[in-house]
């Protein structure tokens, strides 16, 4: 079995749309970008100059030009001295390089000491929690509120200007910042299962902190350290400017010294100020770019909806008509062909089950109908019509009206589908108030009716409650009520029961099915669970690798599955008729990549019946027939159907 | 607390849990009654399935056995040693003999470490735990879980699919040769076809390594496939324990019957689930008196409100905690 196959991320979540992107290029390197390298280059140059000042051809920063006559008094920047000269003819470039030393030494030591101590406090507090955490958090809060500058001025008055005093004070004041960031990160990380897994292995707390948590917080801490480094330089510069310099030549002091002559000889203050500014900027930019390494959201693609060529239009009596739909997600790792030539149609009162594994593209078909793609650059080609409205090309207002009045949506997770801070009543009446001329009281009456229809006990009281006061099953009933508010012709249900318990799942499926039949709605039921569509749908379409590979009446799909994938899918369902401990049929391997789908049959690589032709030629089919499939060597005895 | 009885417990078992109670503090000085007097045992080489819906306490039970939750009262005896009486370093030593597989296969693996380090973690923690060549043993385990390829060990978790990650988790646990392997919803995050691969793998490993397993799942059809015996839980208590075949052919507790009837497309010949269960799961902050299922049970009477039912042997090896057990109702 191939070990690292793209396209399979297993987890059955609403992030299915993103799964093929993530899985499509598992070993992808996130890029740091030009800004990072330019900034890093600046920092490197600065460090290099400061380190090797003595052996590089740089003048003595204290050498008085008015005496040696090498640099003139207030000499302008130029070939002789690139930073110019100060009031005593000292080479400003040499002085700025000299000033880089205290800045870098202070920044580095403070960042290392503060970073390590702060991280140690943070990780301990975030992992151990309880009293340790409460006490630590209080101390962090107090420390962050403490005016460090006042402390510094006070201490300096007693102990004088030594580097040691500065390092100790700056380190002390930087610890709470690191501690707070690391505590937050560790707190979140310690809820991940791998921390429990390590504890279950018998790992000591010390080992968990050092081996499990530390490597995962290293990158965020490093990124913050660069920003912290910049803060130290700023603070030191500010102190030096007000006369608290720790050395004769620091950037802050150079700026302060030059400030007096700024009107006539601006370069004396501007040159060190510019270098200091660029250095701080560089450290900040390096820190920010590194964040992209551990926080991929920040490099997400732009949101864009594009439309390609049109295919055939429907005859008008279909509620949903999809012809030759292609949906491509443009990602930095290539185009993901999430939907690849899908045609479906649904009349009033019909229920269609769309079945596939995660990453198959089943949810993307649904999203292509309503045009909802989270953070993606998408192109849809072909035809999608809902109640006669072209959902790809109609006026935005028409599309919006169709979405609001003709389509009802029920999603996988009722908790995230509902707004946590709004009353149930407002969430049910909103679609009516927005899309119809109903008055508030009419909408309220209707909301009450809907609550009764979806089987919510004590509906009047429930209307005045918030989503968190309801159980998972009740919340899903509320989202169904919202979906039904404007009497839609098409109900789109995306894994409506996956997040629910089995006894609740049964209730919700029956409710959906009853409502769909009573109201003669067309319904698309998307699910990974074949058992769910049995009994609740008229037809089933099996989705694999972005294609519908078999479609037919629900009974026939179960009694006479033809495509080898459908057969395997049915057999791999745990079957109550088989004795326990008997071997389940499995499908070896993993689904195909949607970035570069196979040339022939999408299932060929995993198919027990595959022959050469399967790898080279996509199987054709007659999609007009009632039960059709894309397979060169179908299962079952009669060979009809494969044209 | 009366609990649900201990008459069904056997002697000379690997793991014995008696009157386990786990409670969590909640706001306003309330208490979440997560597990309330659960008793069961596990014989060598046996697989016990624990099923129930969310809030029934099955996961908390597993985590309490692993000492990942603190036990309020009751005893957990592993090979005769009471874990509740152990503390600190002794406890850490004692649980070397138990391993756990979690629901989310990806989140269970430290993203910044390589597969080799992850699988060897137990050996790194405990030192050499067995005689002979450790590297050969690790390689053997990797081979057994279908990760025998040379290049696997140097990769990091994000390069693997969910199913592969679960294989890595299983290998990590097996390297320790656990006396008891606790699996908490090990396949519910996986696709159907991958689910079957992992279930077959577990069944094969059980035979190859003589594993003793506690299999926790909300999915009855999956529990049925792997388990020798099944225990049904509801709101922190045990409803029914029976041999797998008995439970599925003659479910006796009203809740077990409702649970089985809810399996989509089942052919068990039970009435519709809506006739067997009604209403909502009560809050574990304030569970019903007497039988905890009574508020949703079609057969409930006064005795169910006043008296907590204990597990009674209904047929040989088939224990039910119900005042009105019914096979045909």
mmCIF file with all atom_site columns, C-alpha atoms in Angstrom, chain A residues 7-144:
data_model
loop_
_atom_site.group_PDB
_atom_site.id
_atom_site.type_symbol
_atom_site.label_atom_id
_atom_site.label_alt_id
_atom_site.label_comp_id
_atom_site.label_asym_id
_atom_site.label_entity_id
_atom_site.label_seq_id
_atom_site.pdbx_PDB_ins_code
_atom_site.Cartn_x
_atom_site.Cartn_y
_atom_site.Cartn_z
_atom_site.occupancy
_atom_site.B_iso_or_equiv
_atom_site.pdbx_formal_charge
_atom_site.auth_seq_id
_atom_site.auth_comp_id
_atom_site.auth_asym_id
_atom_site.auth_atom_id
_atom_site.pdbx_PDB_model_num
ATOM 1   C CA . UNK A 1 7   ? -5.568  13.626 -1.097 1.00 0.00 ? 7   UNK A CA 1
ATOM 2   C CA . UNK A 1 8   ? -6.494  11.760 2.043  1.00 0.00 ? 8   UNK A CA 1
ATOM 3   C CA . UNK A 1 9   ? -6.662  13.508 5.342  1.00 0.00 ? 9   UNK A CA 1
ATOM 4   C CA . UNK A 1 10  ? -9.182  11.236 6.923  1.00 0.00 ? 10  UNK A CA 1
ATOM 5   C CA . UNK A 1 11  ? -10.866 13.646 9.277  1.00 0.00 ? 11  UNK A CA 1
ATOM 6   C CA . UNK A 1 12  ? -14.521 14.089 8.503  1.00 0.00 ? 12  UNK A CA 1
ATOM 7   C CA . UNK A 1 13  ? -14.970 17.742 9.173  1.00 0.00 ? 13  UNK A CA 1
ATOM 8   C CA . UNK A 1 14  ? -16.434 20.725 7.445  1.00 0.00 ? 14  UNK A CA 1
ATOM 9   C CA . UNK A 1 15  ? -12.937 21.497 6.248  1.00 0.00 ? 15  UNK A CA 1
ATOM 10  C CA . UNK A 1 16  ? -13.407 18.887 3.580  1.00 0.00 ? 16  UNK A CA 1
ATOM 11  C CA . UNK A 1 17  ? -13.056 21.600 0.977  1.00 0.00 ? 17  UNK A CA 1
ATOM 12  C CA . UNK A 1 18  ? -9.614  22.402 2.223  1.00 0.00 ? 18  UNK A CA 1
ATOM 13  C CA . UNK A 1 19  ? -8.510  18.825 2.735  1.00 0.00 ? 19  UNK A CA 1
ATOM 14  C CA . UNK A 1 20  ? -7.367  18.155 -0.828 1.00 0.00 ? 20  UNK A CA 1
ATOM 15  C CA . UNK A 1 21  ? -5.266  21.297 -0.772 1.00 0.00 ? 21  UNK A CA 1
ATOM 16  C CA . UNK A 1 22  ? -3.585  20.334 2.444  1.00 0.00 ? 22  UNK A CA 1
ATOM 17  C CA . UNK A 1 23  ? -3.169  16.720 1.447  1.00 0.00 ? 23  UNK A CA 1
ATOM 18  C CA . UNK A 1 24  ? -2.313  17.543 -2.140 1.00 0.00 ? 24  UNK A CA 1
ATOM 19  C CA . UNK A 1 25  ? 1.176   18.602 -1.272 1.00 0.00 ? 25  UNK A CA 1
ATOM 20  C CA . UNK A 1 26  ? 1.995   17.139 2.092  1.00 0.00 ? 26  UNK A CA 1
ATOM 21  C CA . UNK A 1 27  ? 5.628   18.105 2.199  1.00 0.00 ? 27  UNK A CA 1
ATOM 22  C CA . UNK A 1 28  ? 5.095   21.645 1.028  1.00 0.00 ? 28  UNK A CA 1
ATOM 23  C CA . UNK A 1 29  ? 7.517   24.291 2.234  1.00 0.00 ? 29  UNK A CA 1
ATOM 24  C CA . UNK A 1 30  ? 5.947   27.546 3.246  1.00 0.00 ? 30  UNK A CA 1
ATOM 25  C CA . UNK A 1 31  ? 7.928   30.385 1.742  1.00 0.00 ? 31  UNK A CA 1
ATOM 26  C CA . UNK A 1 32  ? 9.350   33.245 3.735  1.00 0.00 ? 32  UNK A CA 1
ATOM 27  C CA . UNK A 1 33  ? 9.289   35.850 0.979  1.00 0.00 ? 33  UNK A CA 1
ATOM 28  C CA . UNK A 1 34  ? 11.546  38.690 -0.157 1.00 0.00 ? 34  UNK A CA 1
ATOM 29  C CA . UNK A 1 35  ? 10.774  40.948 2.821  1.00 0.00 ? 35  UNK A CA 1
ATOM 30  C CA . UNK A 1 36  ? 12.157  38.323 5.137  1.00 0.00 ? 36  UNK A CA 1
ATOM 31  C CA . UNK A 1 37  ? 15.386  37.893 3.236  1.00 0.00 ? 37  UNK A CA 1
ATOM 32  C CA . UNK A 1 38  ? 15.964  41.648 2.822  1.00 0.00 ? 38  UNK A CA 1
ATOM 33  C CA . UNK A 1 39  ? 15.369  42.201 6.532  1.00 0.00 ? 39  UNK A CA 1
ATOM 34  C CA . UNK A 1 40  ? 17.506  39.244 7.523  1.00 0.00 ? 40  UNK A CA 1
ATOM 35  C CA . UNK A 1 41  ? 20.237  40.580 5.217  1.00 0.00 ? 41  UNK A CA 1
ATOM 36  C CA . UNK A 1 42  ? 20.170  43.955 6.953  1.00 0.00 ? 42  UNK A CA 1
ATOM 37  C CA . UNK A 1 43  ? 20.430  42.351 10.392 1.00 0.00 ? 43  UNK A CA 1
ATOM 38  C CA . UNK A 1 44  ? 23.225  40.089 9.242  1.00 0.00 ? 44  UNK A CA 1
ATOM 39  C CA . UNK A 1 45  ? 25.185  43.043 7.807  1.00 0.00 ? 45  UNK A CA 1
ATOM 40  C CA . UNK A 1 46  ? 24.775  44.989 11.012 1.00 0.00 ? 46  UNK A CA 1
ATOM 41  C CA . UNK A 1 47  ? 25.966  42.081 13.141 1.00 0.00 ? 47  UNK A CA 1
ATOM 42  C CA . UNK A 1 48  ? 28.891  41.504 10.796 1.00 0.00 ? 48  UNK A CA 1
ATOM 43  C CA . UNK A 1 49  ? 30.024  45.155 10.959 1.00 0.00 ? 49  UNK A CA 1
ATOM 44  C CA . UNK A 1 50  ? 29.651  45.345 14.724 1.00 0.00 ? 50  UNK A CA 1
ATOM 45  C CA . UNK A 1 51  ? 31.544  42.090 15.258 1.00 0.00 ? 51  UNK A CA 1
ATOM 46  C CA . UNK A 1 52  ? 34.452  42.783 12.942 1.00 0.00 ? 52  UNK A CA 1
ATOM 47  C CA . UNK A 1 53  ? 34.659  46.560 13.276 1.00 0.00 ? 53  UNK A CA 1
ATOM 48  C CA . UNK A 1 54  ? 38.269  46.360 14.449 1.00 0.00 ? 54  UNK A CA 1
ATOM 49  C CA . UNK A 1 55  ? 39.596  44.423 11.479 1.00 0.00 ? 55  UNK A CA 1
ATOM 50  C CA . UNK A 1 56  ? 37.440  46.129 8.864  1.00 0.00 ? 56  UNK A CA 1
ATOM 51  C CA . UNK A 1 57  ? 38.605  49.360 7.250  1.00 0.00 ? 57  UNK A CA 1
ATOM 52  C CA . UNK A 1 58  ? 36.467  51.524 9.487  1.00 0.00 ? 58  UNK A CA 1
ATOM 53  C CA . UNK A 1 59  ? 37.775  54.620 11.222 1.00 0.00 ? 59  UNK A CA 1
ATOM 54  C CA . UNK A 1 60  ? 38.129  54.908 14.979 1.00 0.00 ? 60  UNK A CA 1
ATOM 55  C CA . UNK A 1 61  ? 34.759  56.279 16.132 1.00 0.00 ? 61  UNK A CA 1
ATOM 56  C CA . UNK A 1 62  ? 36.428  58.533 18.677 1.00 0.00 ? 62  UNK A CA 1
ATOM 57  C CA . UNK A 1 63  ? 39.088  59.906 16.381 1.00 0.00 ? 63  UNK A CA 1
ATOM 58  C CA . UNK A 1 64  ? 38.593  63.648 16.152 1.00 0.00 ? 64  UNK A CA 1
ATOM 59  C CA . UNK A 1 65  ? 38.507  64.715 12.500 1.00 0.00 ? 65  UNK A CA 1
ATOM 60  C CA . UNK A 1 66  ? 39.227  68.293 13.420 1.00 0.00 ? 66  UNK A CA 1
ATOM 61  C CA . UNK A 1 67  ? 42.614  67.099 14.622 1.00 0.00 ? 67  UNK A CA 1
ATOM 62  C CA . UNK A 1 68  ? 43.515  64.417 12.050 1.00 0.00 ? 68  UNK A CA 1
ATOM 63  C CA . UNK A 1 69  ? 41.929  66.361 9.184  1.00 0.00 ? 69  UNK A CA 1
ATOM 64  C CA . UNK A 1 70  ? 40.540  63.159 7.698  1.00 0.00 ? 70  UNK A CA 1
ATOM 65  C CA . UNK A 1 71  ? 36.940  64.145 8.266  1.00 0.00 ? 71  UNK A CA 1
ATOM 66  C CA . UNK A 1 72  ? 35.823  67.763 8.315  1.00 0.00 ? 72  UNK A CA 1
ATOM 67  C CA . UNK A 1 73  ? 33.604  69.319 10.964 1.00 0.00 ? 73  UNK A CA 1
ATOM 68  C CA . UNK A 1 74  ? 29.978  68.542 9.997  1.00 0.00 ? 74  UNK A CA 1
ATOM 69  C CA . UNK A 1 75  ? 31.177  66.970 6.773  1.00 0.00 ? 75  UNK A CA 1
ATOM 70  C CA . UNK A 1 76  ? 28.221  65.940 4.574  1.00 0.00 ? 76  UNK A CA 1
ATOM 71  C CA . UNK A 1 77  ? 27.796  62.262 3.811  1.00 0.00 ? 77  UNK A CA 1
ATOM 72  C CA . UNK A 1 78  ? 29.792  61.382 0.729  1.00 0.00 ? 78  UNK A CA 1
ATOM 73  C CA . UNK A 1 79  ? 32.686  59.385 -0.640 1.00 0.00 ? 79  UNK A CA 1
ATOM 74  C CA . UNK A 1 80  ? 35.061  60.224 2.210  1.00 0.00 ? 80  UNK A CA 1
ATOM 75  C CA . UNK A 1 81  ? 32.639  59.354 5.014  1.00 0.00 ? 81  UNK A CA 1
ATOM 76  C CA . UNK A 1 82  ? 29.413  57.706 3.993  1.00 0.00 ? 82  UNK A CA 1
ATOM 77  C CA . UNK A 1 83  ? 27.642  58.821 7.155  1.00 0.00 ? 83  UNK A CA 1
ATOM 78  C CA . UNK A 1 84  ? 29.299  62.257 7.206  1.00 0.00 ? 84  UNK A CA 1
ATOM 79  C CA . UNK A 1 85  ? 31.051  63.778 10.187 1.00 0.00 ? 85  UNK A CA 1
ATOM 80  C CA . UNK A 1 86  ? 29.821  65.254 13.439 1.00 0.00 ? 86  UNK A CA 1
ATOM 81  C CA . UNK A 1 87  ? 30.634  68.563 15.084 1.00 0.00 ? 87  UNK A CA 1
ATOM 82  C CA . UNK A 1 88  ? 34.118  67.349 15.972 1.00 0.00 ? 88  UNK A CA 1
ATOM 83  C CA . UNK A 1 89  ? 34.784  65.650 12.635 1.00 0.00 ? 89  UNK A CA 1
ATOM 84  C CA . UNK A 1 90  ? 34.209  62.159 13.966 1.00 0.00 ? 90  UNK A CA 1
ATOM 85  C CA . UNK A 1 91  ? 33.137  59.642 11.308 1.00 0.00 ? 91  UNK A CA 1
ATOM 86  C CA . UNK A 1 92  ? 29.408  59.114 11.808 1.00 0.00 ? 92  UNK A CA 1
ATOM 87  C CA . UNK A 1 93  ? 29.454  55.722 10.057 1.00 0.00 ? 93  UNK A CA 1
ATOM 88  C CA . UNK A 1 94  ? 32.104  54.477 12.475 1.00 0.00 ? 94  UNK A CA 1
ATOM 89  C CA . UNK A 1 95  ? 30.124  55.875 15.407 1.00 0.00 ? 95  UNK A CA 1
ATOM 90  C CA . UNK A 1 96  ? 26.910  54.224 14.268 1.00 0.00 ? 96  UNK A CA 1
ATOM 91  C CA . UNK A 1 97  ? 28.700  50.888 13.846 1.00 0.00 ? 97  UNK A CA 1
ATOM 92  C CA . UNK A 1 98  ? 30.153  51.366 17.311 1.00 0.00 ? 98  UNK A CA 1
ATOM 93  C CA . UNK A 1 99  ? 26.653  52.166 18.609 1.00 0.00 ? 99  UNK A CA 1
ATOM 94  C CA . UNK A 1 100 ? 25.315  48.945 17.105 1.00 0.00 ? 100 UNK A CA 1
ATOM 95  C CA . UNK A 1 101 ? 27.378  46.993 19.636 1.00 0.00 ? 101 UNK A CA 1
ATOM 96  C CA . UNK A 1 102 ? 25.529  48.002 22.820 1.00 0.00 ? 102 UNK A CA 1
ATOM 97  C CA . UNK A 1 103 ? 22.205  47.772 20.960 1.00 0.00 ? 103 UNK A CA 1
ATOM 98  C CA . UNK A 1 104 ? 22.885  44.245 19.736 1.00 0.00 ? 104 UNK A CA 1
ATOM 99  C CA . UNK A 1 105 ? 24.491  42.994 22.933 1.00 0.00 ? 105 UNK A CA 1
ATOM 100 C CA . UNK A 1 106 ? 21.667  44.335 25.039 1.00 0.00 ? 106 UNK A CA 1
ATOM 101 C CA . UNK A 1 107 ? 19.002  43.106 22.603 1.00 0.00 ? 107 UNK A CA 1
ATOM 102 C CA . UNK A 1 108 ? 20.495  39.635 22.343 1.00 0.00 ? 108 UNK A CA 1
ATOM 103 C CA . UNK A 1 109 ? 21.135  39.023 26.027 1.00 0.00 ? 109 UNK A CA 1
ATOM 104 C CA . UNK A 1 110 ? 17.798  40.423 27.087 1.00 0.00 ? 110 UNK A CA 1
ATOM 105 C CA . UNK A 1 111 ? 15.958  38.416 24.434 1.00 0.00 ? 111 UNK A CA 1
ATOM 106 C CA . UNK A 1 112 ? 17.732  35.203 25.397 1.00 0.00 ? 112 UNK A CA 1
ATOM 107 C CA . UNK A 1 113 ? 17.375  35.631 29.144 1.00 0.00 ? 113 UNK A CA 1
ATOM 108 C CA . UNK A 1 114 ? 13.849  37.032 29.019 1.00 0.00 ? 114 UNK A CA 1
ATOM 109 C CA . UNK A 1 115 ? 12.784  34.566 26.331 1.00 0.00 ? 115 UNK A CA 1
ATOM 110 C CA . UNK A 1 116 ? 14.079  31.499 28.133 1.00 0.00 ? 116 UNK A CA 1
ATOM 111 C CA . UNK A 1 117 ? 12.873  32.484 31.593 1.00 0.00 ? 117 UNK A CA 1
ATOM 112 C CA . UNK A 1 118 ? 9.548   33.791 30.265 1.00 0.00 ? 118 UNK A CA 1
ATOM 113 C CA . UNK A 1 119 ? 8.989   30.656 28.185 1.00 0.00 ? 119 UNK A CA 1
ATOM 114 C CA . UNK A 1 120 ? 9.841   28.433 31.142 1.00 0.00 ? 120 UNK A CA 1
ATOM 115 C CA . UNK A 1 121 ? 7.322   30.237 33.325 1.00 0.00 ? 121 UNK A CA 1
ATOM 116 C CA . UNK A 1 122 ? 4.720   30.277 30.538 1.00 0.00 ? 122 UNK A CA 1
ATOM 117 C CA . UNK A 1 123 ? 4.988   26.634 29.527 1.00 0.00 ? 123 UNK A CA 1
ATOM 118 C CA . UNK A 1 124 ? 4.906   25.428 33.134 1.00 0.00 ? 124 UNK A CA 1
ATOM 119 C CA . UNK A 1 125 ? 1.904   27.554 33.939 1.00 0.00 ? 125 UNK A CA 1
ATOM 120 C CA . UNK A 1 126 ? 0.030   26.653 30.739 1.00 0.00 ? 126 UNK A CA 1
ATOM 121 C CA . UNK A 1 127 ? 0.622   22.928 31.120 1.00 0.00 ? 127 UNK A CA 1
ATOM 122 C CA . UNK A 1 128 ? 0.191   22.449 34.868 1.00 0.00 ? 128 UNK A CA 1
ATOM 123 C CA . UNK A 1 129 ? -2.826  24.797 35.100 1.00 0.00 ? 129 UNK A CA 1
ATOM 124 C CA . UNK A 1 130 ? -4.697  24.927 38.365 1.00 0.00 ? 130 UNK A CA 1
ATOM 125 C CA . UNK A 1 131 ? -3.271  26.991 41.212 1.00 0.00 ? 131 UNK A CA 1
ATOM 126 C CA . UNK A 1 132 ? 0.150   27.370 39.582 1.00 0.00 ? 132 UNK A CA 1
ATOM 127 C CA . UNK A 1 133 ? -1.522  28.936 36.577 1.00 0.00 ? 133 UNK A CA 1
ATOM 128 C CA . UNK A 1 134 ? -3.781  31.228 38.575 1.00 0.00 ? 134 UNK A CA 1
ATOM 129 C CA . UNK A 1 135 ? -0.876  32.590 40.610 1.00 0.00 ? 135 UNK A CA 1
ATOM 130 C CA . UNK A 1 136 ? 1.370   32.977 37.564 1.00 0.00 ? 136 UNK A CA 1
ATOM 131 C CA . UNK A 1 137 ? -1.299  34.779 35.601 1.00 0.00 ? 137 UNK A CA 1
ATOM 132 C CA . UNK A 1 138 ? -1.846  37.254 38.423 1.00 0.00 ? 138 UNK A CA 1
ATOM 133 C CA . UNK A 1 139 ? 1.900   37.924 38.599 1.00 0.00 ? 139 UNK A CA 1
ATOM 134 C CA . UNK A 1 140 ? 2.120   38.371 34.839 1.00 0.00 ? 140 UNK A CA 1
ATOM 135 C CA . UNK A 1 141 ? -0.735  40.850 34.901 1.00 0.00 ? 141 UNK A CA 1
ATOM 136 C CA . UNK A 1 142 ? 0.833   42.840 37.718 1.00 0.00 ? 142 UNK A CA 1
ATOM 137 C CA . UNK A 1 143 ? 4.241   42.803 36.046 1.00 0.00 ? 143 UNK A CA 1
ATOM 138 C CA . UNK A 1 144 ? 2.787   44.007 32.757 1.00 0.00 ? 144 UNK A CA 1
#
